[in-house]
Amino acid sequence: MTDDTPCPPPTPSAPTRADVFDQYMPIVLFLVLNSVGGLVWAIGAMTLWAVKAQISRYRRGLPLGRVMPVVVVYLLIRGTLGIIYDSEEVYFGIGISAKGLAALALLASAAMRRNGVGYALPFLVPIDRATKSHPVYRSATRRISVAVSLIVLASVGFDTWLLGHASINEFVLIRLGVNWGLSILTLLMIGLYLDRRLRPIPGFGGLMPLLERRMTDMGMRPPDKSA
């Protein structure tokens, strides 16, 4: 088994205002309804909007594929259990546990020839088969899989601690800010590492040209270098 995919990965659609709206609206609904109507109403609204967002992305042709039904079922089960037990520990605990399991799965994939990052990266940037099959690519993405899984596990530990030491709304807001900042920093470090580490591969001209090409394919205008 190799890192090659049988066909070129689909080009994802460019993010729209609706995507940004769907990303943050569940959080806004949760904070408002939790303050006004209580936890059950907040969980119900957040769950329904999150399911609606997943279905909308699928209908737009985003590369969710078979994963979308799994995500929808997970959201419904999580929301239902949170409402039944009327407990933030149950509702958010399920999400924290799922994140931890995903990190462990990514860590386990690092021991396999098709590690998680090595498989997923060509869906984000147009990496050719020669690069994907090169030992340097496999080594670099395997190290990233390990690093990302450890970062996510650290985030799980922080979320668990925060859940027991903050109010519900404080938990949602603080976790949002910390996870957003951590995600940006992690993506930046991954980009810098890959750009340097993959340079010895013949034909690899750098990560930035690949990102610009992907932006062009998505109908987005790359930054003007002459400005």
Short mmCIF file of C-alpha atoms in Angstrom, two decimals:
data_model
loop_
_atom_site.label_atom_id
_atom_site.label_comp_id
_atom_site.label_asym_id
_atom_site.label_seq_id
_atom_site.Cartn_x
_atom_site.Cartn_y
_atom_site.Cartn_z
CA MET A 1 0.00 0.00 0.00
CA THR A 2 1.34 3.42 -0.91
CA ASP A 3 0.41 7.01 -0.24
CA ASP A 4 -0.91 7.40 -3.80
CA THR A 5 -4.58 8.01 -4.29
CA PRO A 6 -6.26 6.25 -7.23
CA CYS A 7 -7.42 9.54 -8.71
CA PRO A 8 -6.64 13.22 -8.20
CA PRO A 9 -8.37 14.61 -5.10
CA PRO A 10 -11.29 16.94 -5.78
CA THR A 11 -10.69 20.65 -5.61
CA PRO A 12 -12.55 22.06 -2.59
CA SER A 13 -14.85 25.00 -3.06
CA ALA A 14 -13.73 28.42 -1.91
CA PRO A 15 -15.03 29.37 1.55
CA THR A 16 -18.02 31.68 1.45
CA ARG A 17 -19.73 34.02 3.91
CA ALA A 18 -22.22 31.23 4.55
CA ASP A 19 -19.38 28.96 5.66
CA VAL A 20 -18.13 31.54 8.16
CA PHE A 21 -21.69 32.18 9.33
CA ASP A 22 -22.33 28.46 9.82
CA GLN A 23 -19.07 28.08 11.71
CA TYR A 24 -19.82 30.68 14.38
CA MET A 25 -23.62 30.80 14.50
CA PRO A 26 -23.95 27.62 16.63
CA ILE A 27 -21.64 29.18 19.21
CA VAL A 28 -23.63 32.42 19.24
CA LEU A 29 -26.89 30.50 19.61
CA PHE A 30 -25.49 28.44 22.44
CA LEU A 31 -24.21 31.44 24.40
CA VAL A 32 -27.46 33.40 23.99
CA LEU A 33 -29.89 30.56 24.67
CA ASN A 34 -27.87 29.19 27.55
CA SER A 35 -28.10 32.60 29.21
CA VAL A 36 -31.80 33.07 28.41
CA GLY A 37 -33.43 29.65 28.23
CA GLY A 38 -30.98 27.22 29.80
CA LEU A 39 -28.64 24.44 28.72
CA VAL A 40 -31.21 22.19 27.01
CA TRP A 41 -32.35 24.91 24.61
CA ALA A 42 -28.73 25.87 23.94
CA ILE A 43 -27.70 22.31 23.13
CA GLY A 44 -30.74 21.78 20.91
CA ALA A 45 -30.15 24.93 18.86
CA MET A 46 -26.41 24.32 18.56
CA THR A 47 -26.95 20.73 17.43
CA LEU A 48 -29.60 21.54 14.82
CA TRP A 49 -27.55 24.37 13.31
CA ALA A 50 -24.40 22.23 13.21
CA VAL A 51 -26.31 19.46 11.40
CA LYS A 52 -27.77 22.01 8.98
CA ALA A 53 -24.25 23.35 8.28
CA GLN A 54 -22.91 19.86 7.51
CA ILE A 55 -25.73 19.14 5.08
CA SER A 56 -25.27 22.53 3.39
CA ARG A 57 -21.55 21.90 2.87
CA TYR A 58 -22.32 18.48 1.43
CA ARG A 59 -24.85 19.91 -1.02
CA ARG A 60 -22.28 22.51 -2.13
CA GLY A 61 -19.98 19.67 -3.19
CA LEU A 62 -17.35 20.04 -0.49
CA PRO A 63 -15.20 16.91 -0.11
CA LEU A 64 -17.12 15.37 2.78
CA GLY A 65 -18.25 12.24 0.95
CA ARG A 66 -19.07 9.32 3.21
CA VAL A 67 -17.91 11.22 6.28
CA MET A 68 -20.89 13.58 6.31
CA PRO A 69 -23.49 11.01 7.49
CA VAL A 70 -21.10 9.89 10.25
CA VAL A 71 -20.63 13.48 11.44
CA VAL A 72 -24.38 14.12 11.39
CA VAL A 73 -25.10 10.96 13.41
CA TYR A 74 -22.38 11.94 15.90
CA LEU A 75 -23.83 15.44 16.31
CA LEU A 76 -27.34 14.07 16.84
CA ILE A 77 -26.23 11.45 19.39
CA ARG A 78 -24.11 13.99 21.26
CA GLY A 79 -26.93 16.54 21.32
CA THR A 80 -29.54 13.97 22.36
CA LEU A 81 -27.45 12.69 25.27
CA GLY A 82 -26.65 16.24 26.37
CA ILE A 83 -30.37 17.08 26.41
CA ILE A 84 -31.42 13.85 28.15
CA TYR A 85 -28.90 14.28 30.95
CA ASP A 86 -29.13 18.10 30.91
CA SER A 87 -25.41 18.15 31.60
CA GLU A 88 -22.58 20.19 30.14
CA GLU A 89 -20.17 17.48 31.33
CA VAL A 90 -21.93 14.90 29.17
CA TYR A 91 -22.35 17.16 26.12
CA PHE A 92 -18.88 18.68 26.04
CA GLY A 93 -17.28 15.55 27.47
CA ILE A 94 -18.40 13.57 24.41
CA GLY A 95 -16.76 16.16 22.15
CA ILE A 96 -13.55 16.16 24.18
CA SER A 97 -13.45 12.34 24.11
CA ALA A 98 -14.02 12.28 20.34
CA LYS A 99 -11.14 14.72 19.86
CA GLY A 100 -8.91 12.56 22.00
CA LEU A 101 -9.81 9.43 20.03
CA ALA A 102 -9.09 11.24 16.76
CA ALA A 103 -5.66 12.25 18.09
CA LEU A 104 -4.91 8.66 19.11
CA ALA A 105 -6.00 7.43 15.67
CA LEU A 106 -3.71 9.96 14.01
CA LEU A 107 -0.86 8.86 16.27
CA ALA A 108 -1.49 5.23 15.36
CA SER A 109 -1.53 6.12 11.67
CA ALA A 110 2.01 7.46 12.01
CA ALA A 111 3.16 3.87 12.43
CA MET A 112 1.56 2.93 9.11
CA ARG A 113 2.79 3.62 5.59
CA ARG A 114 -0.31 5.74 4.92
CA ASN A 115 -0.21 8.18 7.82
CA GLY A 116 -3.06 10.62 8.36
CA VAL A 117 -1.27 13.80 7.33
CA GLY A 118 0.37 12.15 4.32
CA TYR A 119 -3.04 11.01 3.11
CA ALA A 120 -4.91 14.26 3.78
CA LEU A 121 -2.36 16.81 2.56
CA PRO A 122 -2.98 16.22 -1.20
CA PHE A 123 -6.61 17.19 -0.61
CA LEU A 124 -5.42 20.61 0.54
CA VAL A 125 -2.57 21.35 -1.87
CA PRO A 126 -1.90 19.86 -5.34
CA ILE A 127 0.96 17.48 -4.55
CA ASP A 128 1.95 15.18 -7.42
CA ARG A 129 2.41 11.42 -7.16
CA ALA A 130 6.19 11.59 -7.41
CA THR A 131 6.31 13.80 -4.32
CA LYS A 132 3.82 11.64 -2.41
CA SER A 133 5.83 8.49 -3.11
CA HIS A 134 9.17 10.05 -2.08
CA PRO A 135 10.64 8.81 1.23
CA VAL A 136 11.23 12.39 2.39
CA TYR A 137 7.51 13.17 2.03
CA ARG A 138 6.53 10.08 3.97
CA SER A 139 9.02 10.83 6.72
CA ALA A 140 8.01 14.48 7.01
CA THR A 141 4.26 13.85 7.10
CA ARG A 142 4.73 11.02 9.58
CA ARG A 143 6.53 13.38 11.96
CA ILE A 144 3.75 15.94 11.53
CA SER A 145 1.15 13.28 12.32
CA VAL A 146 2.93 12.58 15.60
CA ALA A 147 3.34 16.28 16.44
CA VAL A 148 -0.28 17.17 15.65
CA SER A 149 -1.63 14.25 17.65
CA LEU A 150 0.42 15.33 20.69
CA ILE A 151 -0.79 18.92 20.33
CA VAL A 152 -4.41 17.75 20.14
CA LEU A 153 -3.94 15.53 23.19
CA ALA A 154 -2.57 18.54 25.07
CA SER A 155 -5.65 20.49 23.94
CA VAL A 156 -7.85 17.67 25.26
CA GLY A 157 -6.15 17.97 28.63
CA PHE A 158 -6.71 21.73 28.68
CA ASP A 159 -10.38 21.35 27.68
CA THR A 160 -10.93 18.79 30.42
CA TRP A 161 -9.37 21.05 33.04
CA LEU A 162 -11.29 24.10 31.80
CA LEU A 163 -14.62 22.27 31.84
CA GLY A 164 -14.22 21.68 35.55
CA HIS A 165 -13.06 25.20 36.44
CA ALA A 166 -15.18 27.59 34.36
CA SER A 167 -18.83 28.40 33.80
CA ILE A 168 -20.46 26.99 30.67
CA ASN A 169 -20.27 30.22 28.68
CA GLU A 170 -16.73 30.89 29.87
CA PHE A 171 -15.75 27.39 28.78
CA VAL A 172 -17.16 27.92 25.28
CA LEU A 173 -15.53 31.34 24.81
CA ILE A 174 -12.12 30.50 26.29
CA ARG A 175 -11.89 27.20 24.44
CA LEU A 176 -12.85 28.92 21.18
CA GLY A 177 -10.11 31.52 21.58
CA VAL A 178 -7.41 29.10 22.70
CA ASN A 179 -8.19 26.47 20.05
CA TRP A 180 -8.36 29.11 17.31
CA GLY A 181 -4.97 30.53 18.25
CA LEU A 182 -3.44 27.08 18.65
CA SER A 183 -4.80 25.99 15.25
CA ILE A 184 -3.34 29.03 13.48
CA LEU A 185 0.05 28.53 15.14
CA THR A 186 0.06 24.80 14.34
CA LEU A 187 -0.82 25.36 10.67
CA LEU A 188 1.90 28.01 10.38
CA MET A 189 4.54 25.72 11.87
CA ILE A 190 3.44 22.83 9.64
CA GLY A 191 3.69 25.03 6.55
CA LEU A 192 7.16 26.29 7.44
CA TYR A 193 8.40 22.80 8.26
CA LEU A 194 7.04 21.20 5.08
CA ASP A 195 8.33 23.99 2.87
CA ARG A 196 11.86 23.43 4.19
CA ARG A 197 11.74 19.66 4.61
CA LEU A 198 10.37 18.84 1.15
CA ARG A 199 12.81 21.05 -0.79
CA PRO A 200 15.24 18.16 -1.52
CA ILE A 201 12.52 16.30 -3.44
CA PRO A 202 13.11 16.70 -7.22
CA GLY A 203 10.44 18.88 -8.81
CA PHE A 204 9.16 20.32 -5.54
CA GLY A 205 9.32 24.09 -5.88
CA GLY A 206 8.02 25.05 -2.46
CA LEU A 207 4.75 25.03 -0.59
CA MET A 208 3.72 28.61 -1.38
CA PRO A 209 3.41 28.08 -5.17
CA LEU A 210 1.22 25.03 -4.45
CA LEU A 211 -1.00 27.06 -2.11
CA GLU A 212 -1.33 29.81 -4.72
CA ARG A 213 -2.25 27.23 -7.33
CA ARG A 214 -4.92 25.79 -5.04
CA MET A 215 -6.32 29.26 -4.39
CA THR A 216 -6.51 29.85 -8.13
CA ASP A 217 -8.29 26.52 -8.64
CA MET A 218 -10.79 27.53 -5.96
CA GLY A 219 -11.48 30.84 -7.71
CA MET A 220 -9.66 32.87 -5.08
CA ARG A 221 -7.18 35.60 -5.96
CA PRO A 222 -3.67 34.93 -4.62
CA PRO A 223 -1.83 37.83 -2.92
CA ASP A 224 -0.34 40.37 -5.31
CA LYS A 225 3.43 40.03 -4.95
CA SER A 226 4.06 43.28 -6.84
CA ALA A 227 2.15 45.34 -4.25
#
